XYZ file of C-alpha atoms in Angstrom:
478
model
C 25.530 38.067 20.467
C 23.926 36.604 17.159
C 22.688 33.356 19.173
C 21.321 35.390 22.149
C 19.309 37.194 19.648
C 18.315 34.246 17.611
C 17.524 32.709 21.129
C 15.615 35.128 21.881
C 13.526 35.869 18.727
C 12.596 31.921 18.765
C 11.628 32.100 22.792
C 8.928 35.262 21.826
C 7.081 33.802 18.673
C 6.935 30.210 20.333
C 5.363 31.879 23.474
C 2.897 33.396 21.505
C 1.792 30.474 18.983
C 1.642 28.315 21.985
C -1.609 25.733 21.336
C -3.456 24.094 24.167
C -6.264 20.532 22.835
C -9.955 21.311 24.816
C -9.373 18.766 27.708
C -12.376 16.808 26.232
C -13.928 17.153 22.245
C -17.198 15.236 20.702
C -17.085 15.023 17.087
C -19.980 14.188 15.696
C -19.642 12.645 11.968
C -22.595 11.869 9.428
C -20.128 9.621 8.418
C -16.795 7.518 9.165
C -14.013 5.917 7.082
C -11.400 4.389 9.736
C -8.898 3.629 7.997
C -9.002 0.022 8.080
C -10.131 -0.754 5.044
C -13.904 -0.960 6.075
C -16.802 -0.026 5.076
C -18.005 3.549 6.052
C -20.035 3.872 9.142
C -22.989 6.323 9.478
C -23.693 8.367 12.382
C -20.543 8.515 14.764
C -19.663 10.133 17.439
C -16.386 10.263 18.460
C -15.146 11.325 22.588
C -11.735 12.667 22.495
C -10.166 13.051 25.536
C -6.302 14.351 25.914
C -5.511 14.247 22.452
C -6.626 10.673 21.784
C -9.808 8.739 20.759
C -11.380 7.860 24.021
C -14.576 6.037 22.437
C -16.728 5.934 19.684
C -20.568 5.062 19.382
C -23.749 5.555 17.379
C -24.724 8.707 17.325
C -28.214 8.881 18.682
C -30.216 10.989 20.916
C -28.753 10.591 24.209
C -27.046 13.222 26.416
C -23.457 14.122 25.591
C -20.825 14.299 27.988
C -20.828 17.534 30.325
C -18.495 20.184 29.900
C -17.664 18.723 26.790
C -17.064 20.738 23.759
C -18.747 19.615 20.769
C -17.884 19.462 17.208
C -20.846 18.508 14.501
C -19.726 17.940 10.828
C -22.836 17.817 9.385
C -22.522 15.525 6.276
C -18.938 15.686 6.205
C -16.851 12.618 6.152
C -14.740 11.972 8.999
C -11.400 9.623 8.525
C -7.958 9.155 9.786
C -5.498 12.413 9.185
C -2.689 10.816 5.874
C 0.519 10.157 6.221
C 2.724 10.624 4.241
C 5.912 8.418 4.556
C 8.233 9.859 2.214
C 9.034 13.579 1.117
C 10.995 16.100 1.022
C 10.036 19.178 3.097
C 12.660 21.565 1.911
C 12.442 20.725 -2.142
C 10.009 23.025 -4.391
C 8.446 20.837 -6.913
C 10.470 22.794 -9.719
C 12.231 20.678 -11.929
C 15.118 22.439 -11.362
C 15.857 20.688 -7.975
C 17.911 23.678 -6.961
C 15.250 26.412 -7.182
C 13.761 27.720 -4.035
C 15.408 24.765 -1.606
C 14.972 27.004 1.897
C 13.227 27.756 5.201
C 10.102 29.611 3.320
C 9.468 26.860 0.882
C 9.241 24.378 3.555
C 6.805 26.483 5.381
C 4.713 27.113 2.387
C 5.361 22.959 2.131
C 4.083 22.248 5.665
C 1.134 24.621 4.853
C -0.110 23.107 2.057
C 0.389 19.590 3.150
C -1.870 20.217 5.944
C -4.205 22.098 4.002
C -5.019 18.338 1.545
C -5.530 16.887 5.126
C -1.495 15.357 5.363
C -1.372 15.225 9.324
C 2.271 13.258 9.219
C 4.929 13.646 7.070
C 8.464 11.943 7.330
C 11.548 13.922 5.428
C 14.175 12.017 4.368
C 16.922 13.188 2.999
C 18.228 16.748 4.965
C 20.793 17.787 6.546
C 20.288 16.652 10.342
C 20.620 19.573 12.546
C 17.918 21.219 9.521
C 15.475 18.700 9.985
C 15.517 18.153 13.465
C 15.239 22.163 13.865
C 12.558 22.178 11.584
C 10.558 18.946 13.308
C 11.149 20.789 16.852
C 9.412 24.308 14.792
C 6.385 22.157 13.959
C 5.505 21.264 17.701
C 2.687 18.822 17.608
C -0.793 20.445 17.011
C 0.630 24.232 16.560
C -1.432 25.108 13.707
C 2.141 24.958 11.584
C 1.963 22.193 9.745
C 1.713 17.993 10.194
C 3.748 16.204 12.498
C 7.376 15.875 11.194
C 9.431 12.760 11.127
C 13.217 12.879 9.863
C 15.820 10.681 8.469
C 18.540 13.089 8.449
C 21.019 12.690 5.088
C 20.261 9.642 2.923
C 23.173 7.372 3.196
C 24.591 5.955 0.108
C 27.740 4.113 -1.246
C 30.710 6.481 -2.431
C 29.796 7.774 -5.559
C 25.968 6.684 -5.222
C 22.379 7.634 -5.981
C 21.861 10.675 -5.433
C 24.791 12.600 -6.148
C 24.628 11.811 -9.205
C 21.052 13.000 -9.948
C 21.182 16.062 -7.514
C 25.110 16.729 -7.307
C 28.432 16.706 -4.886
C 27.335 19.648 -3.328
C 24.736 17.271 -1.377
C 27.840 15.750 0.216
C 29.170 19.076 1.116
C 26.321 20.092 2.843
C 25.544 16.876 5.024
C 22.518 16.104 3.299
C 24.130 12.620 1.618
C 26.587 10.558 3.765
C 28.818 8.267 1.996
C 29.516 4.958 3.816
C 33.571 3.912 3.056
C 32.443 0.683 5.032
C 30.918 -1.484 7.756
C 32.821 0.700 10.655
C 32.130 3.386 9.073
C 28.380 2.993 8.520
C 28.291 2.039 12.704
C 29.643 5.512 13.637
C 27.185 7.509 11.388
C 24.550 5.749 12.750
C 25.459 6.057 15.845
C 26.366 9.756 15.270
C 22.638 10.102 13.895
C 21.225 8.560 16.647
C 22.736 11.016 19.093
C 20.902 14.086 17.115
C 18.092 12.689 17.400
C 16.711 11.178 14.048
C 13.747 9.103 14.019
C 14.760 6.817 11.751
C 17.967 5.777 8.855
C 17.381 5.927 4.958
C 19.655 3.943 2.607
C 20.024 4.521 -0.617
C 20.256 1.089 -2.860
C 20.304 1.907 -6.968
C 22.793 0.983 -8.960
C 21.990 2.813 -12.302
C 21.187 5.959 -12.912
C 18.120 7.459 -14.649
C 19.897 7.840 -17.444
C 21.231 4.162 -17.596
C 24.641 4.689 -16.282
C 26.243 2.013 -13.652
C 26.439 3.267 -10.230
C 28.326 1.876 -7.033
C 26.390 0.177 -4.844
C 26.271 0.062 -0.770
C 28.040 -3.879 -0.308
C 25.931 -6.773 1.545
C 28.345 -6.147 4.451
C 27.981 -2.252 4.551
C 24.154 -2.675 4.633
C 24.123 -5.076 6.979
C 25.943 -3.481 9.488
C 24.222 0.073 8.912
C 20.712 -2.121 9.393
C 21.956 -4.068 12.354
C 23.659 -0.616 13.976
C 20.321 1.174 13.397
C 18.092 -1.839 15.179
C 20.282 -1.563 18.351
C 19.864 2.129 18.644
C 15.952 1.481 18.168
C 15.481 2.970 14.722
C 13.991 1.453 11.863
C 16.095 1.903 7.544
C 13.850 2.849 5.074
C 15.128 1.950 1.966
C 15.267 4.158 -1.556
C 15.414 1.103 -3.898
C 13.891 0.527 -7.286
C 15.260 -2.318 -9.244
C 15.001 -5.937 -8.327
C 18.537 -5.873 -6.925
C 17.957 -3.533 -4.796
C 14.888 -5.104 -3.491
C 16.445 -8.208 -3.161
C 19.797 -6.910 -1.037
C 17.102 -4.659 1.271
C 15.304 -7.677 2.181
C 18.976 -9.328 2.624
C 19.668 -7.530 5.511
C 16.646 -6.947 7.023
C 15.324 -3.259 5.991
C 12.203 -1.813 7.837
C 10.418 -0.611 4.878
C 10.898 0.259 0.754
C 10.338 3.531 -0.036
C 10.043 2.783 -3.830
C 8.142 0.977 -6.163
C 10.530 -0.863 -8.640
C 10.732 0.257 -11.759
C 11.291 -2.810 -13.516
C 9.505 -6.389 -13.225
C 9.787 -8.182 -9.956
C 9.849 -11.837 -10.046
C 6.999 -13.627 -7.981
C 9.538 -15.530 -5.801
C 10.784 -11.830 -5.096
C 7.547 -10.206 -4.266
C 6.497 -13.809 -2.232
C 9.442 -12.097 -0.056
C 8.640 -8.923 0.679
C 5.381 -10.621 2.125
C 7.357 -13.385 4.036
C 9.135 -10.604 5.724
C 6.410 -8.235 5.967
C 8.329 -5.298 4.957
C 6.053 -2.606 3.777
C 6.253 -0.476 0.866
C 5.235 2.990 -0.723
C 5.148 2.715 -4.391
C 5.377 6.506 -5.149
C 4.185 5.708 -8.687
C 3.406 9.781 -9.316
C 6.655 11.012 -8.427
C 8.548 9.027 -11.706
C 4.988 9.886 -13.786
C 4.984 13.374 -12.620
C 7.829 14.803 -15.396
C 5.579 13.041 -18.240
C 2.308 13.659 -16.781
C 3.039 17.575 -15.837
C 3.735 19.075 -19.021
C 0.033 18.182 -20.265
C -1.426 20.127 -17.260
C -0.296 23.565 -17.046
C -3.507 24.604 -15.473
C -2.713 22.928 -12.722
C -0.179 25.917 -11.864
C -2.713 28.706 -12.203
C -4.451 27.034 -9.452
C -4.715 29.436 -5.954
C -3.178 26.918 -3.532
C -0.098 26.047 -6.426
C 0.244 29.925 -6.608
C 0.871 30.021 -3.116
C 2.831 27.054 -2.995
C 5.539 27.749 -5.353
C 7.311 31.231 -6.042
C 7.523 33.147 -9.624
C 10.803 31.950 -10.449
C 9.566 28.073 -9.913
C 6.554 28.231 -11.839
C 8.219 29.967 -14.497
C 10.785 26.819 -14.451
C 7.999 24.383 -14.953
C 6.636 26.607 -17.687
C 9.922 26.458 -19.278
C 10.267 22.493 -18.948
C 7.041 21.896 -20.380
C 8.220 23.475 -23.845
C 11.183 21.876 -24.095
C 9.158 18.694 -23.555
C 7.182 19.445 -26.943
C 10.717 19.933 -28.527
C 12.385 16.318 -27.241
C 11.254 13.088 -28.774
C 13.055 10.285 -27.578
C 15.094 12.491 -24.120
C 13.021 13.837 -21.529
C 14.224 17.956 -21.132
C 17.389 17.829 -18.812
C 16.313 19.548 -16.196
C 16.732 16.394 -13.781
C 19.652 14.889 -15.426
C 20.829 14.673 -19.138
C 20.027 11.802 -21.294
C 16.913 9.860 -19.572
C 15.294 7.818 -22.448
C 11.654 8.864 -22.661
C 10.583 5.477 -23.930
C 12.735 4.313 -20.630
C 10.495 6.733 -18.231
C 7.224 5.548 -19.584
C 8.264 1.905 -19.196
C 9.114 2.382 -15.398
C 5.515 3.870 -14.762
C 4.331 1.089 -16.637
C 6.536 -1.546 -14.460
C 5.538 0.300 -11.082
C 2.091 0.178 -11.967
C 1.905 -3.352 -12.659
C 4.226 -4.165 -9.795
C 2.278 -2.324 -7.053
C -0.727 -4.871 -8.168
C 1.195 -7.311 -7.715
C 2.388 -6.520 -4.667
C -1.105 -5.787 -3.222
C -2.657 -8.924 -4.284
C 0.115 -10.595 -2.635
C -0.984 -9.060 0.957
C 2.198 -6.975 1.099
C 0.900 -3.620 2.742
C 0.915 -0.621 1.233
C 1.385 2.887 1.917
C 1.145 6.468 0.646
C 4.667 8.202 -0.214
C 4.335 10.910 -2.872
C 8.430 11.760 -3.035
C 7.353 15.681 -3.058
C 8.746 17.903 -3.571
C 10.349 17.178 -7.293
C 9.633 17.842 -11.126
C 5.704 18.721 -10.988
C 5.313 16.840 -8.075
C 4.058 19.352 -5.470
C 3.715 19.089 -1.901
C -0.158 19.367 -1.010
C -1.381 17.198 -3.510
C -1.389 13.443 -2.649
C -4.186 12.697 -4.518
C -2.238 12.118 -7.958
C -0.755 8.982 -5.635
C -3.769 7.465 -4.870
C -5.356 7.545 -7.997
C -2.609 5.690 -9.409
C -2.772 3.202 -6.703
C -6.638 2.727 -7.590
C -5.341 2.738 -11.266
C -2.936 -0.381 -9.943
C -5.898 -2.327 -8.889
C -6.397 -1.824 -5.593
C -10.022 -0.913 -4.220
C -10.984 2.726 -2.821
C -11.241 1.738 0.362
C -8.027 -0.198 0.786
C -6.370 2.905 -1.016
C -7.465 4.989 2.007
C -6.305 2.520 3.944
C -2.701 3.313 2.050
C -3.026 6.603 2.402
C -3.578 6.342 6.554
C -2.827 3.002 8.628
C -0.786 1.828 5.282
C 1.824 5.070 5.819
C 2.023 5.022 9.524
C 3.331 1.277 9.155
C 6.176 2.608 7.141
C 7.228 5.172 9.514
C 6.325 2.238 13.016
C 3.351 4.867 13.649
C 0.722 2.384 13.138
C -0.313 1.932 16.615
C -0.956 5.373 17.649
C -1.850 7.252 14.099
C -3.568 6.389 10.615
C -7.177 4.529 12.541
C -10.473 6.142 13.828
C -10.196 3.943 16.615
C -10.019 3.932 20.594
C -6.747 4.857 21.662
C -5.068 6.275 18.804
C -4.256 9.778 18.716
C -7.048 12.021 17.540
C -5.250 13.006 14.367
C -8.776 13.620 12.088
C -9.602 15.094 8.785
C -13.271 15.922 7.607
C -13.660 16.154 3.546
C -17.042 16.788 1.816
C -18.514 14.367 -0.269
C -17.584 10.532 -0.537
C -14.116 9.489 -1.331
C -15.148 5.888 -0.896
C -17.236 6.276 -4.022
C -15.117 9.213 -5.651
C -11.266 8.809 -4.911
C -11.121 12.683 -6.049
C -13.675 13.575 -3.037
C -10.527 13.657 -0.460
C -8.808 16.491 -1.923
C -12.075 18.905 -0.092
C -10.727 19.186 3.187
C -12.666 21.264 5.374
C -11.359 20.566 8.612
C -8.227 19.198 10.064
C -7.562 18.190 13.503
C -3.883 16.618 15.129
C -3.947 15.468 18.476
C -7.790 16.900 19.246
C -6.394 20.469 18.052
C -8.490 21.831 15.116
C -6.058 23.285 12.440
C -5.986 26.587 11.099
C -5.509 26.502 7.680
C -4.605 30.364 6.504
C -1.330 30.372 5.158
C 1.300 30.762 8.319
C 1.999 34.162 9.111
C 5.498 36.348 9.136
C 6.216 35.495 12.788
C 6.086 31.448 11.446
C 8.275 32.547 8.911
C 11.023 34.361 10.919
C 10.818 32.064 13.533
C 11.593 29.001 11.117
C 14.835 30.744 9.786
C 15.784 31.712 13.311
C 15.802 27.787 13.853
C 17.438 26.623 10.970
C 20.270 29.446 11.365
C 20.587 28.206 14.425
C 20.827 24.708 13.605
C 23.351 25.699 10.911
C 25.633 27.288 13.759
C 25.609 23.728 15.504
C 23.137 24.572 18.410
């Protein structure tokens, strides 16, 4: 009785949200960034025809297509949709990392990603059935959030990162998968691959914040998860952060590194990544974000943070931000006890330099923020890219992170992340000139995915039931 109703509240609300693109769209842009990493362009005008870019030209005086409708952004600047590579869509930015984890936060997530222009978005680290309900609630071009890629649990050695930062109970509810072994990491791949993931996270740390020893996924376990994952046609993203971890990613063959490392890599190191062109997301903010959050309070008086995180979660950041001003040499333990402060500030320090390092050696880059944890809020990747400008790298080829750079983490680089023919019209239009002022990305105005112009009012009650329809659904094993 409880899934016929379920089934039937999810059948009505989809029905009526249903979203159909114009079957062809001319954008015209006083200006275009493509993502590439070159130089704007003045004057565009973009054909969009079934959801992709069908061609692109000066745009002049002559006649535009018939029947077409037409878009004209004025002196708006027109560039590729970000993507985000790496967050986590049911996490509420509260440093508590068990405050407000649920279907509403995720839609007040999805909301404000979309909202700062985030047309992609890849969880990783959820229970399965949960994020593959959630990725089917999105749709494509629904007016509900980005596009939503999933990794399913994070799978980690017995014992690993991060049940020791977030807890057991992350086990218990499928979110974390311990791997005994090689035959054991086959069969939860496999198993994964049969719910439909789009792709396998690791986890590879072994200490904690705090400086503690933790087990550590062996060469063989790795291996075989990796090699597993390939045959079933989906690419490991790897959580690693120290040189080791680096070093046994690259070992057997991981797709991408979802970290910066937060200690010195070696040159011969780094001269690897490149040789196997594995890309990576630094995430500098999300390990700055607990140091950096405290001195901005503002921040959460702002309307879109009001709207993004509940009483009780604000009131949590309020709280860690005095005990900050009481700790000296321990950051409040909030996260985790004992994480040396001097031992935070240092890893910022490392990832900062390292990310340089890395970009000067051609490794590509892309944009992962880590949201939602500790003051780092979903809807607000521009705290990233200013720290990968702050790293060395130039505007431009930060927007080039922040678009093409993240859809090469998640394989989406051919179809998303360019303003070029043939990719999929996913399209953002900011005011002002973020390849001048970094800060000038953050005024979104318009948003389109797949040719569909966005809506961006916060989602409605009907979104909201319909999501925990879904996910109760899921949770039943539909």
């Amino acid at each position: 009785m409880m899934r016929s109703l379920l089934s039937g509240v999810v059948a009505v609300v989809a029905a009526a949200c249903a979203v159909e693109a114009p079957p062809s769209l001319v954008i015209r842009a006083g200006r275009v960034i493509d993502g590439s990493g070159a130089p704007a362009r003045d004057r565009v005008r973009i054909l969009v025809k079934d959801g992709s870019i069908a061609a692109l030209a000066d745009d002049d005086d002559s006649p535009l297509p018939a029947a077409a409708a037409v878009i004209d952004l004025g002196d708006l600047t027109l560039l590729p949709g970000l993507v985000n590579a790496h967050a986590h869509l049911f996490s509420s930015g509260a440093c508590d990392p068990k405050l407000d984890q649920g279907p509403f936060q995720a839609l007040r997530n999805l909301h404000a990603d979309l909202q700062a222009g985030v047309t992609t978005v890849a969880d990783l680290g959820a229970p399965a059935p949960l994020a593959i309900a959630l990725r089917r609630f999105v749709g494509t071009a629904r007016h509900r959030g980005p596009r939503v890629l999933v990794s399913g649990p994070v799978l980690t050695a017995p014992g690993g990162y991060p049940i020791d930062f977030l807890g057991r109970e992350l086990v218990d509810a499928k979110a974390v998968v311990e791997l005994a072994g090689p035959e054991a990491a086959v069969a939860v791949v496999r198993g994964l691959a049969a719910e439909g993931v789009d792709f396998i996270k690791v986890a590879l740390q072994e200490v904690s914040y705090n400086g503690a020893p933790l087990p550590l996924l062996s060469p063989a376990t790795l291996c075989a998860t990796v090699k597993e994952a390939h045959r079933q046609e989906l690419r490991v993203l790897a959580h690693a952060i120290t040189a080791r971890g680096y070093a046994l990613a690259l070992e057997c063959g991981v797709d991408a590194l979802m970290h910066g490392a937060i200690e010195p890599l070696a040159d011969d190191l780094i001269a690897k990544v490149k040789d196997k062109r594995t890309p990576v997301a630094p995430t500098i903010f999300v390990f700055a974000a607990p140091l950096w959050g405290p001195k901005h309070l503002e921040r959460l008086d702002r309307p879109a943070v009001r709207a993004l995180l509940s009483d009780a979660a604000r009131a949590d950041l309020r709280r860690y931000a005095a005990e900050d001003r009481k700790q000296e040499t321990l950051l409040p333990p909030f996260l985790m006890p004992g994480i040396s402060r001097a031992r935070a500030e240092q890893a910022v320090e490392s990832l900062g330099a390292n990310t340089g390092k890395l970009a000067a050696a051609g490794v590509e880059l892309g944009l992962g923020t880590d949201a939602a944890t500790c003051f780092d809020l979903h809807g607000s990747p521009v705290e990233e890219l200013l720290l990968l400008e702050q790293a060395g790298l130039s505007r431009l080829a930060v927007l080039r992170a922040a678009t093409w750079g993240g859809a090469r983490l998640v394989n989406l680089h051919d179809a998303v992340g360019l303003v070029q023919v043939g990719y999929r019209a996913d399209l953002i239009a900011v005011a002002g000139r973020p390849d001048l002022r970094l800060t000038d990305v953050t005024e979104v105005r318009r948003v389109f995915v797949d040719g569909v112009e966005q809506r961006l009012e916060p989602p409605g009650i009907f979104e909201g039931l319909e999501l925990v329809a879904r996910l109760a659904w899921a949770a039943m094993g539909r």
